[in-house]
Amino acid sequence: MTVPTEASGPPAPSSDPDDGWTPRLVLSLASMLVVIELLSVSYGMVSVDLPAITTHFATDQGAWLLTAFLLVGAVISPMIGKLADLYGKRRLLLISIAVATAGSLISALAPSYGVLVAGRALQGFLIPCMFLVYSLVRDVFPRNKVALAVSIATSGLGLVAIPAPWLTGWLIETWGFRSIFWFFVICLVFGWLAIVVTTPETPVRLQARVDIVGGVLLGLGIAGVLAAVSFGPRWGWTDISTLAYLLGGVALLIGWVVHSRTVSDPLIDLRFFRRRSVLLTGLAAGCAYATTAAYAAVVPMMVMVPAEMGLGYGLGMTAKQYAIVHAPSAAAGLIGGLLVGTAIKKLRPRILMIVGLLVMSSGVAATAFAHDTKLAIVVVSTVTGFGSGMVYACVPNLIIAAVPPQLQATTSSLVSVMQSGFAAILPVIVFAVLNSHVAMVAKGRSFYTETGMSIALFIGAGVLLVGALLACGLPSRITQLPTPRSDAGVAGTGKAVAHA
C-alpha cells in the first residue's frame, strides 16, 4: 500500500510561479549539476582511458568496465527510487554520491582488473543521481523554473563536460589511468558537500515496502544474460557455460516477473508499463542511452589507433588530442538540452524527442563512413552530441508530465532501469561483434577490422531508429498518473496535461 505523507525538514523554496532565481537556488542547481555532469563525463573519460587500462591488465574484456557501471545502475535504480520516495530524495542522493565516491577510491587503488571492475560497479550509484536530481528539482524549485532547471540538470552547462576531454588527456598522459578515478573522488566529495549546504529536502513522502527479493532476482537475471553475451564468442554459443548463464539469467528474469505480479509492493510495479507515456518514454530513452554508451566506446578506439597500422581507420590521436573530437560533441549536447528547455512550452516534448533520436541516428550512421579525417569525425560526433542533448532533456520533462510528485522517483527509476539496462547490454553486444572481427593483437590489446567497426556503428544507428519509431507512439496529450491514496493505490483517473 502506498500513502503520501509530508516530511519535516528544511523548508523548500517557494513554489510561487513569480519567484525568480535566488543565489541559493542557483547554487543548489550548480551543486547538483556538478554531480550530474560527472555522471555524464565519467563514461566518456573511462572510455578514453580504456585502451591504457586493458593494456595494463592485459585483458580483452574492457566492455565489463563499462557494463558493470551501467548494470549496477540499472539494478539499484528501482530500489533507490523506492527508498527516495519513502525517506527523501535528497537523503538518497547524498547516500548514492557517497557510495560512488567509495567506488572511485577502490578503482583508483585497484591491484587487479577484477577489483577495478568492482570499484567501477560501485560508481554505478551515480546513475540514480540523474532521476533523483530532477525529481528533487520538481519538488523544491519554483514551478516556473522546473522545466528549464530540469533541462539544464540533464544536459548540463559545461561546468565539467567541456573541459573534461582536455583534462582526461592531461591526466592520463601525465599521471596514468588511475588519475581519472582520483579525479572522480575529489569532485564527488566537493559535490556532496555543496548539496548538503545548498539544497533542502523534499517534503513529499510515500509509505511502502521495499522489495529486496525482486532486486536480487532482477540483478542476477540481467547479469546472467550479459555474461552469456559477453563471453559467448570466446566460450562458444553452444558451450554449456554460455547456455547455463543465458538460460539461468532468463529463468531468473521470468521469476522476477512472476514475483512482481504477486507481491503488494514490487520493486517495479509492472502496472506502470501499461501506461504508454511511461513505457514508450523508457524504451525510446533506453535506445538513446544504449547507443551513446556504445558510441562512446567505439569512437575513441577508432581515432586513437595509429594510421600506419593500415586498418582503414585511425588518426593516431593521443588521449589529450581526442579532446578535439569530444569537446565539440559535449558542447553540442549542452546546446541541444538548452534548446529543449526553452522550446518545451511551445513544442511537445514528443516531437523534440523524435527529432533528437533522428539527429543522433544520422550522426552515428555517418561515422561509419566519415572517419578518415579529424574534421569529418568532429562533425559527425558533434551532430550525434546535439541529438543526444535533445533526447536527454526530453526524457525527464515527459516523465514529469506523466506522474505526480509522490511517484516521481519511483517511476523515474523504471525509466532509469531501461536506460541503464539497455546501455549495459548494447556495449557488450558491440564488443562481441568486434571480438569476432579482430584484425590483430599487439601488446595484449585487440585491434579490430574496419568492417567490425562499421557494423558496430550501424547497429547503434539502427537502435536509434527503433527508438524514434517508439517515440512516435507517445500520446500527443499525456495523461498523468493519479496521486496515490491509501484506499486506491495507483488506480484511478489521471489528470490530463496539455502541451501547447
Short mmCIF file of C-alpha atoms in Angstrom, two decimals:
data_model
loop_
_atom_site.label_atom_id
_atom_site.label_comp_id
_atom_site.label_asym_id
_atom_site.label_seq_id
_atom_site.Cartn_x
_atom_site.Cartn_y
_atom_site.Cartn_z
CA MET A 1 0.00 0.00 0.00
CA THR A 2 1.32 3.49 -0.87
CA VAL A 3 0.33 6.53 1.18
CA PRO A 4 1.59 10.10 0.60
CA THR A 5 2.81 11.91 3.69
CA GLU A 6 4.57 15.16 4.48
CA ALA A 7 8.05 15.13 5.96
CA SER A 8 9.64 17.57 8.32
CA GLY A 9 12.93 19.22 7.47
CA PRO A 10 14.37 22.39 5.98
CA PRO A 11 11.76 24.44 4.16
CA ALA A 12 11.72 24.05 0.40
CA PRO A 13 11.98 27.10 -1.84
CA SER A 14 8.64 28.70 -2.57
CA SER A 15 6.63 27.26 -5.42
CA ASP A 16 5.18 30.69 -6.23
CA PRO A 17 5.36 30.97 -10.03
CA ASP A 18 6.55 34.59 -9.67
CA ASP A 19 9.67 33.61 -7.77
CA GLY A 20 12.99 34.29 -9.53
CA TRP A 21 16.47 32.83 -9.47
CA THR A 22 17.80 33.47 -5.96
CA PRO A 23 21.50 32.94 -5.11
CA ARG A 24 20.61 29.85 -3.07
CA LEU A 25 18.59 28.41 -5.96
CA VAL A 26 21.45 28.98 -8.42
CA LEU A 27 23.99 27.41 -6.07
CA SER A 28 21.67 24.47 -5.41
CA LEU A 29 21.30 23.77 -9.12
CA ALA A 30 25.03 24.25 -9.70
CA SER A 31 25.95 21.79 -6.93
CA MET A 32 23.67 19.12 -8.38
CA LEU A 33 24.97 19.91 -11.86
CA VAL A 34 28.49 19.02 -10.78
CA VAL A 35 27.35 15.51 -9.83
CA ILE A 36 25.22 15.01 -12.95
CA GLU A 37 27.98 16.20 -15.26
CA LEU A 38 30.38 13.83 -13.52
CA LEU A 39 27.93 11.05 -14.33
CA SER A 40 27.84 12.20 -17.93
CA VAL A 41 31.60 12.57 -18.44
CA SER A 42 32.62 9.55 -16.35
CA TYR A 43 31.57 7.16 -19.08
CA GLY A 44 33.45 9.12 -21.74
CA MET A 45 36.53 9.56 -19.56
CA VAL A 46 36.71 5.84 -18.77
CA SER A 47 36.14 5.02 -22.46
CA VAL A 48 39.16 7.14 -23.41
CA ASP A 49 41.08 5.50 -20.55
CA LEU A 50 40.06 2.02 -21.71
CA PRO A 51 43.00 1.30 -24.09
CA ALA A 52 45.51 2.12 -21.33
CA ILE A 53 43.59 0.03 -18.78
CA THR A 54 43.18 -3.06 -21.00
CA THR A 55 46.86 -2.89 -21.98
CA HIS A 56 47.97 -2.55 -18.35
CA PHE A 57 45.89 -5.53 -17.18
CA ALA A 58 46.29 -7.50 -20.47
CA THR A 59 42.56 -8.16 -20.87
CA ASP A 60 40.15 -8.16 -23.82
CA GLN A 61 37.13 -7.77 -21.53
CA GLY A 62 37.20 -3.99 -21.47
CA ALA A 63 33.45 -3.90 -22.05
CA TRP A 64 32.86 -5.05 -18.48
CA LEU A 65 34.45 -1.88 -17.13
CA LEU A 66 31.65 -0.02 -18.90
CA THR A 67 28.93 -2.61 -18.38
CA ALA A 68 29.48 -3.12 -14.62
CA PHE A 69 28.84 0.59 -14.09
CA LEU A 70 25.60 0.51 -16.08
CA LEU A 71 24.44 -2.88 -14.79
CA VAL A 72 24.63 -1.81 -11.15
CA GLY A 73 22.89 1.44 -12.05
CA ALA A 74 20.05 -0.48 -13.70
CA VAL A 75 19.65 -2.89 -10.80
CA ILE A 76 19.79 -0.40 -7.92
CA SER A 77 17.75 2.38 -9.55
CA PRO A 78 14.33 0.91 -8.64
CA MET A 79 15.47 0.29 -5.07
CA ILE A 80 16.92 3.80 -4.77
CA GLY A 81 13.78 5.28 -6.32
CA LYS A 82 11.51 3.49 -3.85
CA LEU A 83 13.71 4.45 -0.89
CA ALA A 84 13.81 8.06 -2.10
CA ASP A 85 10.03 8.24 -2.14
CA LEU A 86 10.00 6.72 1.35
CA TYR A 87 12.80 8.61 3.09
CA GLY A 88 13.60 11.65 0.95
CA LYS A 89 15.22 12.29 -2.41
CA ARG A 90 17.98 14.49 -1.00
CA ARG A 91 18.93 11.85 1.55
CA LEU A 92 19.20 9.09 -1.06
CA LEU A 93 21.05 11.42 -3.41
CA LEU A 94 23.70 12.02 -0.77
CA ILE A 95 23.94 8.29 0.03
CA SER A 96 24.33 7.43 -3.66
CA ILE A 97 27.09 10.01 -4.10
CA ALA A 98 28.90 8.63 -1.05
CA VAL A 99 28.84 5.05 -2.39
CA ALA A 100 30.01 6.23 -5.83
CA THR A 101 32.88 8.07 -4.13
CA ALA A 102 33.92 4.88 -2.33
CA GLY A 103 33.81 3.02 -5.66
CA SER A 104 36.03 5.65 -7.27
CA LEU A 105 38.54 5.26 -4.46
CA ILE A 106 38.58 1.45 -4.84
CA SER A 107 39.17 1.81 -8.60
CA ALA A 108 41.99 4.27 -8.05
CA LEU A 109 43.78 1.80 -5.75
CA ALA A 110 42.80 -1.45 -7.56
CA PRO A 111 45.64 -4.03 -7.72
CA SER A 112 43.84 -6.17 -10.33
CA TYR A 113 41.33 -5.80 -13.14
CA GLY A 114 38.66 -7.61 -11.11
CA VAL A 115 38.96 -5.13 -8.24
CA LEU A 116 38.91 -2.27 -10.74
CA VAL A 117 35.64 -3.57 -12.22
CA ALA A 118 34.20 -3.93 -8.70
CA GLY A 119 35.04 -0.32 -7.90
CA ARG A 120 33.60 0.81 -11.21
CA ALA A 121 30.43 -1.13 -10.39
CA LEU A 122 30.02 0.86 -7.16
CA GLN A 123 30.38 4.01 -9.24
CA GLY A 124 27.11 2.87 -10.82
CA PHE A 125 25.39 4.51 -7.83
CA LEU A 126 25.88 7.74 -9.79
CA ILE A 127 23.20 6.62 -12.27
CA PRO A 128 20.16 7.06 -9.98
CA CYS A 129 21.51 10.53 -9.15
CA MET A 130 20.12 11.69 -12.51
CA PHE A 131 16.48 10.99 -11.71
CA LEU A 132 16.96 11.89 -8.04
CA VAL A 133 18.15 15.34 -9.08
CA TYR A 134 15.31 16.15 -11.44
CA SER A 135 12.77 14.63 -9.04
CA LEU A 136 14.19 16.80 -6.26
CA VAL A 137 14.15 19.85 -8.54
CA ARG A 138 10.48 19.26 -9.24
CA ASP A 139 9.69 19.20 -5.52
CA VAL A 140 11.76 22.15 -4.25
CA PHE A 141 12.15 24.59 -7.16
CA PRO A 142 9.58 27.26 -8.14
CA ARG A 143 7.08 25.89 -10.64
CA ASN A 144 8.04 28.28 -13.43
CA LYS A 145 11.70 27.27 -13.14
CA VAL A 146 11.25 23.49 -13.19
CA ALA A 147 11.28 22.84 -16.97
CA LEU A 148 14.42 24.89 -17.60
CA ALA A 149 16.16 23.65 -14.44
CA VAL A 150 15.45 20.03 -15.36
CA SER A 151 16.73 20.52 -18.90
CA ILE A 152 19.88 22.16 -17.55
CA ALA A 153 20.32 19.40 -14.96
CA THR A 154 20.07 16.63 -17.56
CA SER A 155 22.14 18.26 -20.31
CA GLY A 156 24.45 20.36 -18.16
CA LEU A 157 26.09 23.76 -18.56
CA GLY A 158 29.56 22.54 -19.36
CA LEU A 159 30.90 23.02 -15.83
CA VAL A 160 32.72 19.70 -16.17
CA ALA A 161 31.74 18.39 -19.62
CA ILE A 162 33.53 20.97 -21.77
CA PRO A 163 36.95 20.91 -20.03
CA ALA A 164 36.72 17.14 -19.38
CA PRO A 165 38.22 16.00 -22.73
CA TRP A 166 41.37 18.07 -22.27
CA LEU A 167 41.53 17.17 -18.60
CA THR A 168 41.17 13.47 -19.43
CA GLY A 169 44.09 13.54 -21.84
CA TRP A 170 46.28 15.53 -19.47
CA LEU A 171 45.53 13.23 -16.52
CA ILE A 172 46.15 10.02 -18.45
CA GLU A 173 49.34 11.21 -20.14
CA THR A 174 50.74 12.84 -17.01
CA TRP A 175 49.63 10.59 -14.15
CA GLY A 176 48.39 7.36 -15.75
CA PHE A 177 44.96 5.74 -15.95
CA ARG A 178 44.39 5.74 -12.18
CA SER A 179 44.32 9.55 -12.10
CA ILE A 180 40.86 9.52 -13.72
CA PHE A 181 39.42 7.78 -10.67
CA TRP A 182 41.18 10.14 -8.27
CA PHE A 183 39.57 13.00 -10.18
CA PHE A 184 36.16 11.41 -9.52
CA VAL A 185 36.91 11.10 -5.80
CA ILE A 186 37.81 14.78 -5.44
CA CYS A 187 34.88 16.12 -7.47
CA LEU A 188 32.29 13.87 -5.83
CA VAL A 189 33.38 14.93 -2.36
CA PHE A 190 33.00 18.56 -3.42
CA GLY A 191 29.56 17.92 -4.94
CA TRP A 192 28.36 16.06 -1.84
CA LEU A 193 29.36 18.91 0.47
CA ALA A 194 27.81 21.55 -1.82
CA ILE A 195 24.45 19.75 -1.90
CA VAL A 196 24.44 19.42 1.90
CA VAL A 197 24.86 23.19 2.24
CA THR A 198 22.57 24.46 -0.54
CA THR A 199 19.72 22.02 -1.18
CA PRO A 200 16.72 21.34 1.08
CA GLU A 201 14.95 18.01 1.44
CA THR A 202 11.68 17.40 -0.36
CA PRO A 203 8.60 17.21 1.91
CA VAL A 204 6.94 14.58 -0.34
CA ARG A 205 6.83 11.00 1.01
CA LEU A 206 5.26 7.60 0.31
CA GLN A 207 4.63 4.75 2.71
CA ALA A 208 5.51 1.40 1.12
CA ARG A 209 7.63 -1.73 1.50
CA VAL A 210 10.98 -2.37 -0.18
CA ASP A 211 11.13 -5.45 -2.42
CA ILE A 212 14.58 -6.93 -1.76
CA VAL A 213 13.75 -10.29 -3.35
CA GLY A 214 12.72 -8.56 -6.56
CA GLY A 215 16.00 -6.65 -6.64
CA VAL A 216 18.05 -9.84 -6.28
CA LEU A 217 16.12 -11.68 -8.99
CA LEU A 218 16.33 -8.76 -11.42
CA GLY A 219 20.03 -8.10 -10.81
CA LEU A 220 21.17 -11.72 -11.11
CA GLY A 221 18.96 -12.26 -14.15
CA ILE A 222 20.41 -9.32 -16.07
CA ALA A 223 23.96 -10.26 -15.01
CA GLY A 224 23.50 -13.84 -16.27
CA VAL A 225 22.28 -12.75 -19.70
CA LEU A 226 25.08 -10.19 -20.05
CA ALA A 227 27.72 -12.75 -19.06
CA ALA A 228 26.46 -15.12 -21.76
CA VAL A 229 26.51 -12.40 -24.42
CA SER A 230 29.96 -11.16 -23.37
CA PHE A 231 31.76 -14.49 -23.13
CA GLY A 232 29.74 -16.36 -25.77
CA PRO A 233 32.18 -15.58 -28.61
CA ARG A 234 35.08 -16.98 -26.54
CA TRP A 235 33.34 -19.99 -24.97
CA GLY A 236 31.19 -20.82 -27.99
CA TRP A 237 27.46 -20.10 -28.27
CA THR A 238 26.58 -23.77 -27.72
CA ASP A 239 29.02 -24.27 -24.84
CA ILE A 240 27.45 -25.46 -21.59
CA SER A 241 28.74 -22.42 -19.69
CA THR A 242 27.22 -19.97 -22.17
CA LEU A 243 23.89 -21.77 -22.15
CA ALA A 244 23.90 -22.05 -18.37
CA TYR A 245 24.39 -18.31 -17.89
CA LEU A 246 21.88 -17.44 -20.60
CA LEU A 247 19.12 -19.83 -19.54
CA GLY A 248 19.76 -19.18 -15.85
CA GLY A 249 19.51 -15.43 -16.41
CA VAL A 250 16.30 -15.78 -18.40
CA ALA A 251 14.82 -18.06 -15.72
CA LEU A 252 15.63 -15.53 -13.00
CA LEU A 253 14.06 -12.72 -15.05
CA ILE A 254 10.90 -14.79 -15.51
CA GLY A 255 10.92 -15.45 -11.78
CA TRP A 256 11.21 -11.72 -11.19
CA VAL A 257 8.17 -11.04 -13.39
CA VAL A 258 6.11 -13.68 -11.57
CA HIS A 259 7.26 -12.36 -8.19
CA SER A 260 6.44 -8.77 -9.17
CA ARG A 261 2.89 -9.75 -10.06
CA THR A 262 2.25 -11.48 -6.75
CA VAL A 263 3.58 -9.03 -4.11
CA SER A 264 1.75 -5.91 -2.96
CA ASP A 265 4.74 -3.54 -3.27
CA PRO A 266 7.04 -4.89 -6.01
CA LEU A 267 10.41 -3.35 -6.81
CA ILE A 268 9.00 -2.35 -10.19
CA ASP A 269 5.24 -2.12 -10.44
CA LEU A 270 4.59 -3.68 -13.84
CA ARG A 271 1.23 -1.91 -14.00
CA PHE A 272 3.09 1.29 -14.78
CA PHE A 273 4.20 -0.24 -18.07
CA ARG A 274 0.57 -0.29 -19.17
CA ARG A 275 0.88 3.48 -19.38
CA ARG A 276 2.02 4.25 -22.91
CA SER A 277 3.59 7.53 -21.83
CA VAL A 278 5.85 5.78 -19.29
CA LEU A 279 6.64 2.63 -21.29
CA LEU A 280 7.47 4.29 -24.60
CA THR A 281 9.45 7.08 -22.94
CA GLY A 282 11.56 4.47 -21.17
CA LEU A 283 12.09 2.34 -24.27
CA ALA A 284 12.98 5.29 -26.51
CA ALA A 285 15.31 6.71 -23.86
CA GLY A 286 16.91 3.28 -23.45
CA CYS A 287 17.69 3.19 -27.17
CA ALA A 288 19.39 6.60 -26.94
CA TYR A 289 21.40 5.82 -23.82
CA ALA A 290 22.46 2.43 -25.17
CA THR A 291 23.79 3.90 -28.40
CA THR A 292 25.56 6.72 -26.56
CA ALA A 293 27.31 4.10 -24.41
CA ALA A 294 28.40 2.06 -27.44
CA TYR A 295 29.40 5.15 -29.43
CA ALA A 296 31.50 6.47 -26.54
CA ALA A 297 33.42 3.17 -26.50
CA VAL A 298 33.91 2.80 -30.27
CA VAL A 299 34.92 6.31 -31.36
CA PRO A 300 37.98 6.67 -29.05
CA MET A 301 39.26 3.33 -30.31
CA MET A 302 38.80 4.46 -33.91
CA VAL A 303 40.67 7.75 -33.64
CA MET A 304 43.42 6.63 -31.23
CA VAL A 305 44.64 3.77 -33.47
CA PRO A 306 47.82 4.71 -35.42
CA ALA A 307 47.02 5.36 -39.09
CA GLU A 308 50.14 3.43 -40.20
CA MET A 309 48.56 0.17 -38.99
CA GLY A 310 46.56 0.18 -42.23
CA LEU A 311 43.24 -0.88 -40.71
CA GLY A 312 41.18 1.57 -42.77
CA TYR A 313 40.65 3.84 -39.79
CA GLY A 314 42.76 5.50 -37.13
CA LEU A 315 44.11 9.03 -36.76
CA GLY A 316 46.83 8.27 -34.22
CA MET A 317 45.37 10.68 -31.65
CA THR A 318 46.56 10.70 -28.08
CA ALA A 319 44.11 10.89 -25.19
CA LYS A 320 44.73 14.63 -24.95
CA GLN A 321 44.21 15.15 -28.69
CA TYR A 322 40.91 13.29 -28.50
CA ALA A 323 39.54 16.43 -26.85
CA ILE A 324 39.32 17.89 -30.38
CA VAL A 325 36.59 15.32 -31.04
CA HIS A 326 34.90 15.11 -27.66
CA ALA A 327 34.68 18.77 -26.65
CA PRO A 328 32.54 19.96 -29.60
CA SER A 329 30.26 16.96 -29.08
CA ALA A 330 29.84 17.81 -25.39
CA ALA A 331 29.16 21.47 -26.18
CA ALA A 332 26.60 20.47 -28.83
CA GLY A 333 24.86 18.28 -26.24
CA LEU A 334 24.54 21.25 -23.90
CA ILE A 335 23.07 23.37 -26.69
CA GLY A 336 20.60 20.62 -27.60
CA GLY A 337 19.45 20.36 -23.99
CA LEU A 338 19.05 24.11 -23.59
CA LEU A 339 17.09 24.21 -26.84
CA VAL A 340 14.62 21.74 -25.39
CA GLY A 341 14.43 23.68 -22.13
CA THR A 342 13.44 26.88 -23.94
CA ALA A 343 11.22 25.27 -26.60
CA ILE A 344 9.31 22.88 -24.34
CA LYS A 345 6.47 25.37 -23.74
CA LYS A 346 5.82 25.79 -27.46
CA LEU A 347 6.63 22.34 -28.84
CA ARG A 348 5.55 18.99 -27.40
CA PRO A 349 8.45 17.01 -25.86
CA ARG A 350 7.30 14.07 -28.00
CA ILE A 351 8.21 15.97 -31.19
CA LEU A 352 11.53 17.13 -29.77
CA MET A 353 12.30 13.56 -28.67
CA ILE A 354 11.71 12.17 -32.18
CA VAL A 355 13.86 14.88 -33.77
CA GLY A 356 16.67 14.25 -31.28
CA LEU A 357 16.68 10.49 -31.94
CA LEU A 358 16.75 11.01 -35.72
CA VAL A 359 19.61 13.50 -35.44
CA MET A 360 21.54 11.05 -33.27
CA SER A 361 20.94 8.21 -35.72
CA SER A 362 22.18 10.23 -38.67
CA GLY A 363 25.36 11.19 -36.79
CA VAL A 364 26.15 7.63 -35.71
CA ALA A 365 25.49 6.21 -39.19
CA ALA A 366 27.63 8.93 -40.80
CA THR A 367 30.54 7.96 -38.52
CA ALA A 368 30.70 4.58 -40.26
CA PHE A 369 31.62 6.41 -43.46
CA ALA A 370 33.25 9.67 -42.32
CA HIS A 371 36.10 8.72 -40.00
CA ASP A 372 39.22 9.23 -42.12
CA THR A 373 39.95 12.86 -41.17
CA LYS A 374 39.80 14.90 -37.98
CA LEU A 375 37.27 17.31 -39.46
CA ALA A 376 34.94 14.50 -40.53
CA ILE A 377 34.97 12.78 -37.15
CA VAL A 378 34.45 16.11 -35.33
CA VAL A 379 31.42 16.97 -37.50
CA VAL A 380 29.66 13.60 -37.14
CA SER A 381 30.31 13.33 -33.41
CA THR A 382 29.05 16.90 -32.91
CA VAL A 383 25.81 16.04 -34.73
CA THR A 384 25.45 12.95 -32.53
CA GLY A 385 26.09 15.00 -29.38
CA PHE A 386 23.49 17.62 -30.31
CA GLY A 387 20.83 14.94 -30.81
CA SER A 388 21.70 13.24 -27.54
CA GLY A 389 21.38 16.53 -25.64
CA MET A 390 17.87 16.96 -27.03
CA VAL A 391 16.82 13.43 -26.09
CA TYR A 392 18.27 13.57 -22.58
CA ALA A 393 16.44 16.82 -21.83
CA CYS A 394 13.13 15.48 -23.21
CA VAL A 395 13.04 12.37 -21.03
CA PRO A 396 12.59 13.99 -17.59
CA ASN A 397 10.11 16.52 -18.98
CA LEU A 398 8.00 13.67 -20.36
CA ILE A 399 8.11 11.85 -17.02
CA ILE A 400 7.31 14.99 -15.02
CA ALA A 401 4.23 15.49 -17.20
CA ALA A 402 3.17 11.85 -16.74
CA VAL A 403 3.44 11.29 -12.98
CA PRO A 404 2.58 13.13 -9.72
CA PRO A 405 5.32 14.16 -7.26
CA GLN A 406 4.62 11.23 -4.91
CA LEU A 407 5.55 8.74 -7.66
CA GLN A 408 8.27 10.80 -9.32
CA ALA A 409 11.36 8.97 -8.06
CA THR A 410 9.78 5.51 -8.26
CA THR A 411 8.51 5.98 -11.82
CA SER A 412 11.70 7.73 -12.93
CA SER A 413 13.63 4.74 -11.64
CA LEU A 414 11.67 2.50 -14.03
CA VAL A 415 12.83 4.63 -16.92
CA SER A 416 16.36 4.58 -15.49
CA VAL A 417 16.26 0.77 -15.49
CA MET A 418 15.58 0.78 -19.23
CA GLN A 419 18.16 3.49 -19.90
CA SER A 420 20.91 1.82 -17.90
CA GLY A 421 19.85 -1.72 -18.76
CA PHE A 422 19.89 -1.08 -22.49
CA ALA A 423 23.15 0.85 -22.13
CA ALA A 424 24.67 -2.10 -20.26
CA ILE A 425 23.62 -4.60 -22.91
CA LEU A 426 24.47 -2.83 -26.17
CA PRO A 427 28.21 -2.28 -25.49
CA VAL A 428 28.52 -5.98 -24.63
CA ILE A 429 26.85 -6.86 -27.95
CA VAL A 430 29.08 -4.39 -29.78
CA PHE A 431 32.24 -5.82 -28.23
CA ALA A 432 31.02 -9.33 -29.02
CA VAL A 433 30.77 -8.23 -32.67
CA LEU A 434 34.17 -6.54 -32.54
CA ASN A 435 35.81 -9.58 -30.94
CA SER A 436 34.55 -11.56 -33.94
CA HIS A 437 36.36 -9.11 -36.25
CA VAL A 438 39.86 -8.93 -34.74
CA ALA A 439 42.50 -7.80 -37.22
CA MET A 440 45.49 -8.28 -34.92
CA VAL A 441 46.58 -8.42 -31.29
CA ALA A 442 49.58 -6.40 -30.12
CA LYS A 443 50.88 -5.98 -26.56
CA GLY A 444 47.76 -7.63 -25.17
CA ARG A 445 45.43 -5.21 -26.99
CA SER A 446 43.00 -6.23 -29.73
CA PHE A 447 42.71 -4.16 -32.91
CA TYR A 448 39.54 -4.61 -34.93
CA THR A 449 38.79 -4.57 -38.64
CA GLU A 450 37.10 -1.61 -40.32
CA THR A 451 34.17 -3.90 -41.15
CA GLY A 452 33.71 -4.71 -37.48
CA MET A 453 33.76 -1.03 -36.56
CA SER A 454 31.21 -0.20 -39.26
CA ILE A 455 28.87 -2.99 -38.15
CA ALA A 456 29.06 -1.72 -34.56
CA LEU A 457 28.11 1.80 -35.66
CA PHE A 458 25.28 0.62 -37.90
CA ILE A 459 23.88 -1.38 -35.00
CA GLY A 460 23.80 1.81 -32.94
CA ALA A 461 22.15 3.82 -35.72
CA GLY A 462 19.52 1.11 -36.13
CA VAL A 463 18.76 1.07 -32.41
CA LEU A 464 18.18 4.83 -32.55
CA LEU A 465 15.76 4.46 -35.47
CA VAL A 466 13.82 1.94 -33.40
CA GLY A 467 13.78 4.49 -30.58
CA ALA A 468 12.39 7.16 -32.93
CA LEU A 469 9.61 4.80 -34.04
CA LEU A 470 8.76 4.10 -30.40
CA ALA A 471 8.68 7.83 -29.64
CA CYS A 472 6.21 8.30 -32.49
CA GLY A 473 3.81 6.18 -30.43
CA LEU A 474 3.89 8.58 -27.47
CA PRO A 475 0.50 10.21 -26.88
CA SER A 476 0.25 13.80 -28.07
CA ARG A 477 -1.70 14.54 -24.91
CA ILE A 478 -0.19 12.95 -21.81
CA THR A 479 -2.47 11.66 -19.04
CA GLN A 480 -0.88 11.99 -15.64
CA LEU A 481 -0.79 9.00 -13.33
CA PRO A 482 -3.09 9.57 -10.32
CA THR A 483 -1.77 10.65 -6.96
CA PRO A 484 -1.58 7.55 -4.73
CA ARG A 485 -4.20 7.26 -1.98
CA SER A 486 -4.34 4.93 0.96
CA ASP A 487 -7.53 3.38 -0.35
CA ALA A 488 -6.78 3.43 -4.05
CA GLY A 489 -3.11 2.83 -4.56
CA VAL A 490 -2.27 3.88 -8.07
CA ALA A 491 -5.67 3.24 -9.52
CA GLY A 492 -7.99 5.94 -10.67
CA THR A 493 -8.37 8.53 -13.32
CA GLY A 494 -5.39 10.69 -14.17
CA LYS A 495 -5.21 14.38 -14.88
CA ALA A 496 -4.64 15.43 -18.48
CA VAL A 497 -1.61 17.62 -19.03
CA ALA A 498 -1.82 19.55 -22.29
CA HIS A 499 1.28 20.66 -24.16
CA ALA A 500 0.85 23.66 -26.35
#
